[in-house]
PDB file of C-alpha atoms (C1' of nucleotides) in Angstrom:
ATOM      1  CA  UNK A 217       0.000   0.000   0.000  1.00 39.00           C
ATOM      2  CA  UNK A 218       1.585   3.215  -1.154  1.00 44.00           C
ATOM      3  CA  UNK A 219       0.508   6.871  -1.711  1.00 55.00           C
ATOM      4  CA  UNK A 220       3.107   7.959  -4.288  1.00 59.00           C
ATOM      5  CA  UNK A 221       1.435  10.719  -6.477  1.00 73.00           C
ATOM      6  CA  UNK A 222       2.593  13.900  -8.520  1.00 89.00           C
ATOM      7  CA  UNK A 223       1.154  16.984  -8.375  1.00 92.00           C
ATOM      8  CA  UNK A 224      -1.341  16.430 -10.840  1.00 94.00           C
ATOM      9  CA  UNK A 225      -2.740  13.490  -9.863  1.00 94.00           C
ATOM     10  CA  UNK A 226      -2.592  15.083  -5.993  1.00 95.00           C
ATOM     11  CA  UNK A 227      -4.528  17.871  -7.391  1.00 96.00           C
ATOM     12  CA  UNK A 228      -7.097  15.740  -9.092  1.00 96.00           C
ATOM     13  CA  UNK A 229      -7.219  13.759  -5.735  1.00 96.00           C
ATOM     14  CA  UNK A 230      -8.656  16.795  -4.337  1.00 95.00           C
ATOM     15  CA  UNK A 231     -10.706  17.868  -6.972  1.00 97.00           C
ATOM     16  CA  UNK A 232     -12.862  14.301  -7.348  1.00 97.00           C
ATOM     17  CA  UNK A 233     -12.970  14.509  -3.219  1.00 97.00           C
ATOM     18  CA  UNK A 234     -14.080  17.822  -2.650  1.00 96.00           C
ATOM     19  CA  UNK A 235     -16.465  17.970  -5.927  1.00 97.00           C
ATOM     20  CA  UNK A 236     -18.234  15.224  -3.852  1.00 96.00           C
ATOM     21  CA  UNK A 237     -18.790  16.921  -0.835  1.00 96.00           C
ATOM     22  CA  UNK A 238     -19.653  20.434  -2.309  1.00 96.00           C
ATOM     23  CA  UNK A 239     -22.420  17.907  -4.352  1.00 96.00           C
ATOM     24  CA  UNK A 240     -23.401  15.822  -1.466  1.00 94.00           C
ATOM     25  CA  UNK A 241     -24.612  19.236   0.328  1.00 91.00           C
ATOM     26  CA  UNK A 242     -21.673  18.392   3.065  1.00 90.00           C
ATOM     27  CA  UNK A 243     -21.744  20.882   6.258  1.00 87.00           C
ATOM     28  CA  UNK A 244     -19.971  23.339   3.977  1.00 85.00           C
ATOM     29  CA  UNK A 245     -16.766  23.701   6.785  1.00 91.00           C
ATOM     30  CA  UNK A 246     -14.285  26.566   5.979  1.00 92.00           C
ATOM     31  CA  UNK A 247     -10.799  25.218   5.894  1.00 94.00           C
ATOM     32  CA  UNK A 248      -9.839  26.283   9.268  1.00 95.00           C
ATOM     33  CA  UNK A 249     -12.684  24.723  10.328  1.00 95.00           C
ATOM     34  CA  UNK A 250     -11.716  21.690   8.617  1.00 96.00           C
ATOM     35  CA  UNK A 251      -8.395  22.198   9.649  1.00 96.00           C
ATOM     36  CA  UNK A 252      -9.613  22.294  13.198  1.00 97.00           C
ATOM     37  CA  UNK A 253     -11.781  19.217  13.083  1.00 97.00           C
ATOM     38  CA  UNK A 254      -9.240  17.025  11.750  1.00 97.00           C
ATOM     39  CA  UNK A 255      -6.593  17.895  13.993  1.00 98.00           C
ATOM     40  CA  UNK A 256      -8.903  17.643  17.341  1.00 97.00           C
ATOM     41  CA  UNK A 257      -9.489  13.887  15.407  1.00 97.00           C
ATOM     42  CA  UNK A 258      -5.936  12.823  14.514  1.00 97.00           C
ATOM     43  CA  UNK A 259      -3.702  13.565  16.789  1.00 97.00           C
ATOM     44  CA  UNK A 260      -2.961  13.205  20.458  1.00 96.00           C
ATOM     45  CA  UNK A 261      -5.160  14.801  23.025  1.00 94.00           C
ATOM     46  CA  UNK A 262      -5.130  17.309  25.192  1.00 96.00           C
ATOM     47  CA  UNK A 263      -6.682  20.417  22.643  1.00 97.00           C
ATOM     48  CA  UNK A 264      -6.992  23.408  24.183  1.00 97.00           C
ATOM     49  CA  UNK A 265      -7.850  26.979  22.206  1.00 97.00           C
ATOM     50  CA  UNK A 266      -4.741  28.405  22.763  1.00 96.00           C
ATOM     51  CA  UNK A 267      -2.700  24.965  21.647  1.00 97.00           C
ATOM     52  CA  UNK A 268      -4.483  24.929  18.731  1.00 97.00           C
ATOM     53  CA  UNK A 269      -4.120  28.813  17.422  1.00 96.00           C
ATOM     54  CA  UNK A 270      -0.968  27.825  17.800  1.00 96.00           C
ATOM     55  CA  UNK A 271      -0.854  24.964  16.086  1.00 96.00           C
ATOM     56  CA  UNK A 272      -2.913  26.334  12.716  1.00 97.00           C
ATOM     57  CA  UNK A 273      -1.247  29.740  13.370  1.00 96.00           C
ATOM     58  CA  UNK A 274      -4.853  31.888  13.664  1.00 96.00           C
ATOM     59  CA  UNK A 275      -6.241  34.057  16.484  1.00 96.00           C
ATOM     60  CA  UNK A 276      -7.947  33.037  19.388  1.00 96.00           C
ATOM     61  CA  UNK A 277     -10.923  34.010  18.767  1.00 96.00           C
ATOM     62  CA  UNK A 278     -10.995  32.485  14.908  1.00 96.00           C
ATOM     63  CA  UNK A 279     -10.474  29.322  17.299  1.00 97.00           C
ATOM     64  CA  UNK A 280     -13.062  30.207  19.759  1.00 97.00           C
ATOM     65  CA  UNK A 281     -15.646  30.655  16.536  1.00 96.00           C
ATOM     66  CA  UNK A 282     -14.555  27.329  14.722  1.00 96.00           C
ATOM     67  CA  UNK A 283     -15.847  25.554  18.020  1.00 97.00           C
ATOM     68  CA  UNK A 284     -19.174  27.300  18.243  1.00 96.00           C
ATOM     69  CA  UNK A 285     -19.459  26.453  14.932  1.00 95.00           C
ATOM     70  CA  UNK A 286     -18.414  22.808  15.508  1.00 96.00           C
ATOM     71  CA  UNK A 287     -20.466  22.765  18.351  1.00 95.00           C
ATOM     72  CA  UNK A 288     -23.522  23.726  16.871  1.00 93.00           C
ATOM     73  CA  UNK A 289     -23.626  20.817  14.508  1.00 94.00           C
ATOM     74  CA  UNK A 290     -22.540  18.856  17.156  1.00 94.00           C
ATOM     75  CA  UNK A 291     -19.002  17.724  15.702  1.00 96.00           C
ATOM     76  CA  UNK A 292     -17.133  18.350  18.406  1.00 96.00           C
ATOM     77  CA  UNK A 293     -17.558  19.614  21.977  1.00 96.00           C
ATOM     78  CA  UNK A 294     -16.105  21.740  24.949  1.00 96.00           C
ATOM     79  CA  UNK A 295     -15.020  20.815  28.458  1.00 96.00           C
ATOM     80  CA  UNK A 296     -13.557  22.469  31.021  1.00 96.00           C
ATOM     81  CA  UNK A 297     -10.030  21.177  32.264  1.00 95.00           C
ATOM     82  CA  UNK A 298     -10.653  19.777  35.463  1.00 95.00           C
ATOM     83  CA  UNK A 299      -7.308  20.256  36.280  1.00 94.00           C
ATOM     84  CA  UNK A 300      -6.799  24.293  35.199  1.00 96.00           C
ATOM     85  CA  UNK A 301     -10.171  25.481  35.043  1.00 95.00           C
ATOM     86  CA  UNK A 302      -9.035  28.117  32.643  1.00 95.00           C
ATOM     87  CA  UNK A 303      -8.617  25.742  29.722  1.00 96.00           C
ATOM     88  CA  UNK A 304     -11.490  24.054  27.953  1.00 97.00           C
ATOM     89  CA  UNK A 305     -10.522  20.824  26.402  1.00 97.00           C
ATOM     90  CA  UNK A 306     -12.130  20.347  22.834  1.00 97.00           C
ATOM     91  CA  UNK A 307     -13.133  16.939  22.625  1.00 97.00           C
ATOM     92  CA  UNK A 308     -14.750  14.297  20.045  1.00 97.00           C
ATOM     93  CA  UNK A 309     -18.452  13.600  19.514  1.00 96.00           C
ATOM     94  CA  UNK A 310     -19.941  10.343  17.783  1.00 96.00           C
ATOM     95  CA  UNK A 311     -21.344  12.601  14.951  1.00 95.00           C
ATOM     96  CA  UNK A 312     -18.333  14.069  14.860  1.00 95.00           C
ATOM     97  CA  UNK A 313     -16.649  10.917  14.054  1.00 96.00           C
ATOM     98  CA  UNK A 314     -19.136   9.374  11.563  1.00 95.00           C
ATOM     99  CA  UNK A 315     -18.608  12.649   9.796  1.00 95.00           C
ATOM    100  CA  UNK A 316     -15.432  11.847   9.528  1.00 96.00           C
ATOM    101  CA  UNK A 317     -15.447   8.571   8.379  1.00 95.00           C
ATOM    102  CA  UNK A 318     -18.192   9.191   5.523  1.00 94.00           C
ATOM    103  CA  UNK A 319     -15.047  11.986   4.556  1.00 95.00           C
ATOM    104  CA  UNK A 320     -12.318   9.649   4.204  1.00 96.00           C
ATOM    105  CA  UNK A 321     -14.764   7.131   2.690  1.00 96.00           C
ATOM    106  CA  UNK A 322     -15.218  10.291   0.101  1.00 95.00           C
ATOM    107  CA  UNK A 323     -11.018  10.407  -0.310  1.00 96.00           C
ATOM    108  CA  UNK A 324     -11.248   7.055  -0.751  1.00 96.00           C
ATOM    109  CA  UNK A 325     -13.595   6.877  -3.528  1.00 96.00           C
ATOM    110  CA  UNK A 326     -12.148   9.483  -5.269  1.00 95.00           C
ATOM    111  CA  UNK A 327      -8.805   7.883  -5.148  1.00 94.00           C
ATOM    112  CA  UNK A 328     -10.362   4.927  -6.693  1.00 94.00           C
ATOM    113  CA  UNK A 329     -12.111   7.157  -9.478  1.00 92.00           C
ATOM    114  CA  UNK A 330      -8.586   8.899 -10.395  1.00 87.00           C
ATOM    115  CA  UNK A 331      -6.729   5.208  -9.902  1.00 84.00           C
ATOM    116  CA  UNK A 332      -9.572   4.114 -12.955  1.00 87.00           C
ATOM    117  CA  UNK A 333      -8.862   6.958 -14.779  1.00 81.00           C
ATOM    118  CA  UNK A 334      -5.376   6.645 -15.199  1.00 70.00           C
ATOM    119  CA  UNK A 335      -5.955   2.856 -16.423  1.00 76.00           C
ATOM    120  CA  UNK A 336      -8.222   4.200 -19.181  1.00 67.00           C
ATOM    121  CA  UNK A 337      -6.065   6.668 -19.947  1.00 60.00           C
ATOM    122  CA  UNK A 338      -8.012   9.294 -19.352  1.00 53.00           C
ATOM    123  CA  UNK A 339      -5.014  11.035 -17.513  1.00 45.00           C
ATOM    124  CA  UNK A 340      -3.021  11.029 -20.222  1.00 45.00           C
TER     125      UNK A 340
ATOM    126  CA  UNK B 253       2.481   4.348  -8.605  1.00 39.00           C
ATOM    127  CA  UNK B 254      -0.417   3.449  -6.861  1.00 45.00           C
ATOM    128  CA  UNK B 255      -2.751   5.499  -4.674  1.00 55.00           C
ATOM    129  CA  UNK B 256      -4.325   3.232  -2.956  1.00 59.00           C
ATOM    130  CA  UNK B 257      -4.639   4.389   1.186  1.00 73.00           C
ATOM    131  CA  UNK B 258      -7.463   3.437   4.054  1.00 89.00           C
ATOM    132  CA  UNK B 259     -10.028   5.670   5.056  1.00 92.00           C
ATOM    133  CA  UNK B 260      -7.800   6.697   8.081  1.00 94.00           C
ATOM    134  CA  UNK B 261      -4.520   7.493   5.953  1.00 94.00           C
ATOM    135  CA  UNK B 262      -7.208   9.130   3.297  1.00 95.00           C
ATOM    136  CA  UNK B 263      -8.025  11.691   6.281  1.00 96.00           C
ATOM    137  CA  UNK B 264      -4.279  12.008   7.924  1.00 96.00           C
ATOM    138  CA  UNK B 265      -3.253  12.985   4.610  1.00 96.00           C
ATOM    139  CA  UNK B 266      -5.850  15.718   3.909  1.00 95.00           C
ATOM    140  CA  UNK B 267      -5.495  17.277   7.630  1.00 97.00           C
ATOM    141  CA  UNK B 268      -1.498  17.293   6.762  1.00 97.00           C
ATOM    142  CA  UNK B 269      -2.335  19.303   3.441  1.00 97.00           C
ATOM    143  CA  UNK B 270      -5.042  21.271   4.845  1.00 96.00           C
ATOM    144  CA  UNK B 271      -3.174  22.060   7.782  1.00 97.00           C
ATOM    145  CA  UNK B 272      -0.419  23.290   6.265  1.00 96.00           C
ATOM    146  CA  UNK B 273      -2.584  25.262   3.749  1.00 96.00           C
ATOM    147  CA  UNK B 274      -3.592  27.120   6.792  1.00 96.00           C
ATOM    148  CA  UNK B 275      -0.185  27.488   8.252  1.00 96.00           C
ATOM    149  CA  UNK B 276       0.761  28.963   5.857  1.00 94.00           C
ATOM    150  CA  UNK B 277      -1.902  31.559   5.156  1.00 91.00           C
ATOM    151  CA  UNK B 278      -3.127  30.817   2.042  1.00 90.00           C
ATOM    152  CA  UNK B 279      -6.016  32.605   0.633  1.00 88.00           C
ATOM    153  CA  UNK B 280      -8.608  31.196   3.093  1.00 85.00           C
ATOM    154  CA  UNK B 281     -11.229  30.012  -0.006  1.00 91.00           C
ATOM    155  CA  UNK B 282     -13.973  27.696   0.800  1.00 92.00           C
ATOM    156  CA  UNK B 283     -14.548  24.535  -0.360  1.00 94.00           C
ATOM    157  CA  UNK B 284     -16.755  25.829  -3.285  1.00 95.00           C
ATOM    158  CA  UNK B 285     -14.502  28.114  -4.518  1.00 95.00           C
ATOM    159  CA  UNK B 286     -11.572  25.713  -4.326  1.00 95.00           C
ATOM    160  CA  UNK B 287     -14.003  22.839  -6.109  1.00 96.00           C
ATOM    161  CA  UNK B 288     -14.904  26.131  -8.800  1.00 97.00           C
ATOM    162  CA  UNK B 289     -10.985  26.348  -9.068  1.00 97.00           C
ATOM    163  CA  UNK B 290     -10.115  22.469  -9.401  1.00 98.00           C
ATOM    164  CA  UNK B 291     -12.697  21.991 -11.870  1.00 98.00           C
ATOM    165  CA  UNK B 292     -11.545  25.047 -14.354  1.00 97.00           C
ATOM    166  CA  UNK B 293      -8.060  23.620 -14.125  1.00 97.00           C
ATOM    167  CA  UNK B 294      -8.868  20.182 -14.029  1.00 97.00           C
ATOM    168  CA  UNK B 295     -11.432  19.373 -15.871  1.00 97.00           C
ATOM    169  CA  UNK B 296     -12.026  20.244 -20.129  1.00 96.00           C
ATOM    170  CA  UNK B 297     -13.508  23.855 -21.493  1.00 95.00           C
ATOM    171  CA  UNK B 298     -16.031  25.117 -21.826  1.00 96.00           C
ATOM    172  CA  UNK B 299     -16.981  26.480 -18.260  1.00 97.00           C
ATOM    173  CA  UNK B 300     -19.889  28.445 -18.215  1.00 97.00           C
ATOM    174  CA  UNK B 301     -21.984  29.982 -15.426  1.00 97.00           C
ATOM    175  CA  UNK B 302     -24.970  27.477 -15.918  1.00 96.00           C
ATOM    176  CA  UNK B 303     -22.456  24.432 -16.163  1.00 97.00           C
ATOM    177  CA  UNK B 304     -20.390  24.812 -12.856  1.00 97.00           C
ATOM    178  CA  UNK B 305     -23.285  25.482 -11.173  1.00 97.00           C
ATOM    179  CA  UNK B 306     -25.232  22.338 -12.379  1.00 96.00           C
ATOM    180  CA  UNK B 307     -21.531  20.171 -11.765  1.00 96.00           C
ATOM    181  CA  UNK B 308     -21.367  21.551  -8.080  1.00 96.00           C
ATOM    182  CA  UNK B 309     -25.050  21.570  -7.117  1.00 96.00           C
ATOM    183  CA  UNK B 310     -25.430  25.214  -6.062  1.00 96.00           C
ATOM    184  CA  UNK B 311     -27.087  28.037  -7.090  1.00 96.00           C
ATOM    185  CA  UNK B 312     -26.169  30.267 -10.228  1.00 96.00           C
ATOM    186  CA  UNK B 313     -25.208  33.548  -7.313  1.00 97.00           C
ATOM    187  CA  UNK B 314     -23.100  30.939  -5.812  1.00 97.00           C
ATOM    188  CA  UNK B 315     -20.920  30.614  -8.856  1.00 97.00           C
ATOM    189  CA  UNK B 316     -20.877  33.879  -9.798  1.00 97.00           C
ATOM    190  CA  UNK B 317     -19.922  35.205  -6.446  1.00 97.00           C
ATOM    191  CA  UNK B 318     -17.183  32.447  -6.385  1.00 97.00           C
ATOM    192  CA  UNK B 319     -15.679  34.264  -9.807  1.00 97.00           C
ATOM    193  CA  UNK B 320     -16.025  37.435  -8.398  1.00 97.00           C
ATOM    194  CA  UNK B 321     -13.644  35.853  -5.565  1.00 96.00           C
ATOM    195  CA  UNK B 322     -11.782  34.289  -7.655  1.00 96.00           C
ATOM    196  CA  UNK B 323     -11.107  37.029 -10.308  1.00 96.00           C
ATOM    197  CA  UNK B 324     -10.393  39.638  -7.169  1.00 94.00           C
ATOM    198  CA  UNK B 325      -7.110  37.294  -6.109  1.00 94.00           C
ATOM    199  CA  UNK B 326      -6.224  36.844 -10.242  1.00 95.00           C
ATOM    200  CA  UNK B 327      -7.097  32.909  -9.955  1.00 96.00           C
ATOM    201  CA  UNK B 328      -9.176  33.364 -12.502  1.00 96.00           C
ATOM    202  CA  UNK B 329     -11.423  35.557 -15.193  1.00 96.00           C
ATOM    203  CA  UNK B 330     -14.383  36.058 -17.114  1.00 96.00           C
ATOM    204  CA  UNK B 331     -14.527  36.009 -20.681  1.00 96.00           C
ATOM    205  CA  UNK B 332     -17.809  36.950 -22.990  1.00 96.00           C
ATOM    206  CA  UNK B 333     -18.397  34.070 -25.163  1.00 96.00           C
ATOM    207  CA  UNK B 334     -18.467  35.470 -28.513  1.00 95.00           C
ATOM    208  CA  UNK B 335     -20.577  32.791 -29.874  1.00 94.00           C
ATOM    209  CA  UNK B 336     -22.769  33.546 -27.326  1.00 95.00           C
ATOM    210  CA  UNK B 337     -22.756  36.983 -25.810  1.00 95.00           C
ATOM    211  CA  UNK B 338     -25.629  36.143 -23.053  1.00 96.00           C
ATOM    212  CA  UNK B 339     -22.849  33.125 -21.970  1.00 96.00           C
ATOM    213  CA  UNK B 340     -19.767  34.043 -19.736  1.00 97.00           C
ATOM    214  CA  UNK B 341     -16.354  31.503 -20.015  1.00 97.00           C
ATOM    215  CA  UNK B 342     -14.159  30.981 -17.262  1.00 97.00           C
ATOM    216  CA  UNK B 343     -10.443  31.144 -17.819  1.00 97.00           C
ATOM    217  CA  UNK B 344      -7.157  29.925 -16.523  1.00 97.00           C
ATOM    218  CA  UNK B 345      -4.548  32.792 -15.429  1.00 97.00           C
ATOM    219  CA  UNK B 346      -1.140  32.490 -14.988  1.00 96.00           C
ATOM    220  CA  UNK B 347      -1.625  33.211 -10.976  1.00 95.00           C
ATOM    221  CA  UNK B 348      -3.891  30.618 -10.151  1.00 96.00           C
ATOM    222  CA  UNK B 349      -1.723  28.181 -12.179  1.00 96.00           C
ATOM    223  CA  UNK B 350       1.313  28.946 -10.343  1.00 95.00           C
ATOM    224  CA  UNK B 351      -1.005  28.749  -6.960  1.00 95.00           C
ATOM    225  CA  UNK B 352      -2.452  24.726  -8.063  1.00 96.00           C
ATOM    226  CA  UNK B 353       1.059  23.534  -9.139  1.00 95.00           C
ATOM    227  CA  UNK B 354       2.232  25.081  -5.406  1.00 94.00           C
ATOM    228  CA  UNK B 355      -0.751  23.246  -3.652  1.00 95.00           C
ATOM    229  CA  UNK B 356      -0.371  20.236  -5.448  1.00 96.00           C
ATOM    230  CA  UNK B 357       3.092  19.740  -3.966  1.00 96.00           C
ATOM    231  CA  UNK B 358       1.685  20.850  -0.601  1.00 95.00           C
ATOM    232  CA  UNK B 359      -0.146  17.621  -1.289  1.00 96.00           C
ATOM    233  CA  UNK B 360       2.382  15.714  -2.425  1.00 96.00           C
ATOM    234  CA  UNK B 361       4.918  16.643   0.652  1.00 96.00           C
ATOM    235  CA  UNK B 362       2.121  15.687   2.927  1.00 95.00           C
ATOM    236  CA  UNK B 363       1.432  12.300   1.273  1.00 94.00           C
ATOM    237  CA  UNK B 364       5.555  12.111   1.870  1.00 94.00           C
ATOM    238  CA  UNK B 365       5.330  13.142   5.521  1.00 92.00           C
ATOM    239  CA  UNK B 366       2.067  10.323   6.034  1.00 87.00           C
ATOM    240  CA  UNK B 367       4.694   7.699   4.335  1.00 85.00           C
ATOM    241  CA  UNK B 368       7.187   8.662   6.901  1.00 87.00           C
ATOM    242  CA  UNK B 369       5.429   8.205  10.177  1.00 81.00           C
ATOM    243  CA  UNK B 370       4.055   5.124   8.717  1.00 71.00           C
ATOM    244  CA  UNK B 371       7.434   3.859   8.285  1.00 76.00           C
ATOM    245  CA  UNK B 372       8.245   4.817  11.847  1.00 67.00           C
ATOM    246  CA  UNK B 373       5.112   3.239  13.056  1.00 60.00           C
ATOM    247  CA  UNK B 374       3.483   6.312  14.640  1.00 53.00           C
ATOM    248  CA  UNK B 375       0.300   5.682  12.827  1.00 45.00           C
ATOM    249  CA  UNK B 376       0.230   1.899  14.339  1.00 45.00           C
TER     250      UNK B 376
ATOM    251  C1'  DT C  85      -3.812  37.867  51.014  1.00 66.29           C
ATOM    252  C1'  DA C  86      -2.713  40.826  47.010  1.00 66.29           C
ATOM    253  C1'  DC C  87      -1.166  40.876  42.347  1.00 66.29           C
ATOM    254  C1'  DA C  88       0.524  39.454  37.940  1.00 66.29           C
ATOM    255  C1'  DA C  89       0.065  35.981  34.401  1.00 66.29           C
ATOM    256  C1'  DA C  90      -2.562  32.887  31.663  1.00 66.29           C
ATOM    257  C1'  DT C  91      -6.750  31.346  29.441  1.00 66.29           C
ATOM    258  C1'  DA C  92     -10.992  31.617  26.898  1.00 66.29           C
ATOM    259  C1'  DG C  93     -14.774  34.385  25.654  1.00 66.29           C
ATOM    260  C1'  DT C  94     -17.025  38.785  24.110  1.00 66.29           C
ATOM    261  C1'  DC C  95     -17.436  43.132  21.672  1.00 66.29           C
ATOM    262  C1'  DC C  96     -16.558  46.140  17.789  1.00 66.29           C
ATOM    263  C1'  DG C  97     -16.979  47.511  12.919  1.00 66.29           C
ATOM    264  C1'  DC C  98     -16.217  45.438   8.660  1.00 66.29           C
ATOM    265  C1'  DT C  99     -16.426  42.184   4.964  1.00 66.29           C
ATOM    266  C1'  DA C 100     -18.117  38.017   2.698  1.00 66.29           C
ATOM    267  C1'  DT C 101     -21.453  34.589   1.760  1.00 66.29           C
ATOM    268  C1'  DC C 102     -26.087  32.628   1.567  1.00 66.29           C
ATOM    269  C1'  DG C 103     -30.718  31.612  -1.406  1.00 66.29           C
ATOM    270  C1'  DT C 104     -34.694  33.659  -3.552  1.00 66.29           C
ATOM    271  C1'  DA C 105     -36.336  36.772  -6.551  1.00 66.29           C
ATOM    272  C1'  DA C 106     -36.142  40.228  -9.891  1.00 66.29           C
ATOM    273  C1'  DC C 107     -33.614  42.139 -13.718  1.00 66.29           C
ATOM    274  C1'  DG C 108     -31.390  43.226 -18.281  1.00 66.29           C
ATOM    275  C1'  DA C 109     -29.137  41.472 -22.271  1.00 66.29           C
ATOM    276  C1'  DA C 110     -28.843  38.149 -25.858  1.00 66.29           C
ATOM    277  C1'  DC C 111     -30.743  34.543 -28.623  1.00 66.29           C
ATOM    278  C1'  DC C 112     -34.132  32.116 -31.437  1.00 66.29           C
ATOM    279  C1'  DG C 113     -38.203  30.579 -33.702  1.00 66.29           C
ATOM    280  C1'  DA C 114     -42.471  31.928 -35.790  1.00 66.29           C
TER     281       DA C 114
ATOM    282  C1'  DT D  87     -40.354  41.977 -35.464  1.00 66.29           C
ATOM    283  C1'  DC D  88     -42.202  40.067 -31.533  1.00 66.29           C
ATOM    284  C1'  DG D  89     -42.538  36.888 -27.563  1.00 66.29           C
ATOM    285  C1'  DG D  90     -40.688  33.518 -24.986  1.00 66.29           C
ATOM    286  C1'  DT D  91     -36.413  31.446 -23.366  1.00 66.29           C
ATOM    287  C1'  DT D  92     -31.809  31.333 -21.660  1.00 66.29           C
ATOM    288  C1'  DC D  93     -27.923  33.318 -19.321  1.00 66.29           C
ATOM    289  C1'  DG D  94     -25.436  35.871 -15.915  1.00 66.29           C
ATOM    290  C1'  DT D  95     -25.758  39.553 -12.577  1.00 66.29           C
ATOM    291  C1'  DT D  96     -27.781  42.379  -9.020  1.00 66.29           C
ATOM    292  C1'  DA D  97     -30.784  43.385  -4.991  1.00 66.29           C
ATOM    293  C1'  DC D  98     -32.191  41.985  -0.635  1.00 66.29           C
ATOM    294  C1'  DG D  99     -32.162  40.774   4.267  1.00 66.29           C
ATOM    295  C1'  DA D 100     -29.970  37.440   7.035  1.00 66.29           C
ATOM    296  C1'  DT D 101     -26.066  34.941   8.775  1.00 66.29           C
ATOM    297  C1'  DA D 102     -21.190  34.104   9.654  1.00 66.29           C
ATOM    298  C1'  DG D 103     -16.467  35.156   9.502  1.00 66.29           C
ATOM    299  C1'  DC D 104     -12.413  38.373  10.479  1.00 66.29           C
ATOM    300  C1'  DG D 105      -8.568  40.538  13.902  1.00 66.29           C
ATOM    301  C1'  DG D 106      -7.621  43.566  17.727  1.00 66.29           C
ATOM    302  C1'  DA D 107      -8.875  45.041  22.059  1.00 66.29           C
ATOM    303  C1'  DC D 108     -11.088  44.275  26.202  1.00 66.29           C
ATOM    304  C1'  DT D 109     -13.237  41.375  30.062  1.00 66.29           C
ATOM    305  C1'  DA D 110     -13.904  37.647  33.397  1.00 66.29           C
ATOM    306  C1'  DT D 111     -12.188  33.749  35.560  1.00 66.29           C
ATOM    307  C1'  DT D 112      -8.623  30.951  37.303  1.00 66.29           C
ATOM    308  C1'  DT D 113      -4.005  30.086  38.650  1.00 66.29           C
ATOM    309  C1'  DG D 114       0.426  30.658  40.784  1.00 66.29           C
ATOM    310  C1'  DT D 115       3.334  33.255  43.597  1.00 66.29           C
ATOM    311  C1'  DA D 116       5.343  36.834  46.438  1.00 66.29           C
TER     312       DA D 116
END
DNA sequence: TACAAATAGTCCGCTATCGTAACGAACCGA
DNA sequence: TCGGTTCGTTACGATAGCGGACTATTTGTA
């Protein structure tokens, strides 16, 4: 299993995947939104708003906003930090995650559409 | 060169890319603007108007808002259809070329940094 | 117990986007 | 030439995003 690609092909990747969602009606997420989500998803716990302005290099309160946002649809969720009660803790929700899946079910697909493409030539 | 990747490596590598789209302050467009984008550079002439809008399943203001976007940063233009005045074509410039190629090997360097940590094991 | 530092949220004016509806220009067939 | 159709844009009121500055709460320390 490999995930060689050039540029074009990476580009078309992205194209197939995020054609799909804009057609599928998806929550239409902003990329630091996106940005947000995934990284609250993939990678190590804790999250806290100030870790991750720093992390995706935006304000505070562009971070504060994402997570209403989030929140609202129920993607992901706040809690306090027992432990410092200044810090909230973003955390996962099961929609949250199912969203998540159906997305990289989405990258999948489309990798498999540009994959058939390229045996049909279609790529050149 | 294959592309084949789970749903989880599908997802690591588009929070890598998106992430570092972010980073590094990139002009923030949404998704519909970057699928209007993808599919002008991706995908064979004509674009009209009427077509985008029917390929991405929004509304006709959607689109042209989008161009107006679009055309503001230089990513792309209008042209009059001189076969048909009442239709407007979407264009390639050289700016939004130059920006694709660089986000394609934002891509590509993420799906090289995802190959990594596999190798290392810190994606189990 | 005071006081400074750290954290997240709120407020401000501004800009951008949304979908529906109305509009003007261009085309086409009768 | 006239009437209907097609195409893209504009108008509208509503919603959401932006960064900088300020506030409130909590923490740690002198």
């Amino acid at each position: 299993m490999s995930i060689d690609l050039s540029e074009l092909e990476a580009l078309d990747l992205w194209r197939r995947a995020i054609v799909s969602s804009v057609r599928l009606d998806a929550p239409d997420l902003t990329a630091r939104q996106m940005s947000l989500l995934l990284t609250v998803y993939l990678t190590p716990p804790p999250h806290t708003v100030r870790g991750l302005a720093q992390t995706l290099k935006v304000s505070k309160p562009a971070i504060t906003r994402a997570i209403d946002r989030l929140s609202d649809m129920d993607l992901a969720r706040r809690k306090v930090d027992e432990a410092d009660r200044r810090s909230v803790l973003i955390q996962r929700t099961v929609r949250g995650s199912v969203f998540l899946r159906e997305y990289g079910e989405l990258i999948v697909a489309a990798a498999r559409g540009l994959k058939n493409a390229k045996a049909k030539g279609a790529l050149a």
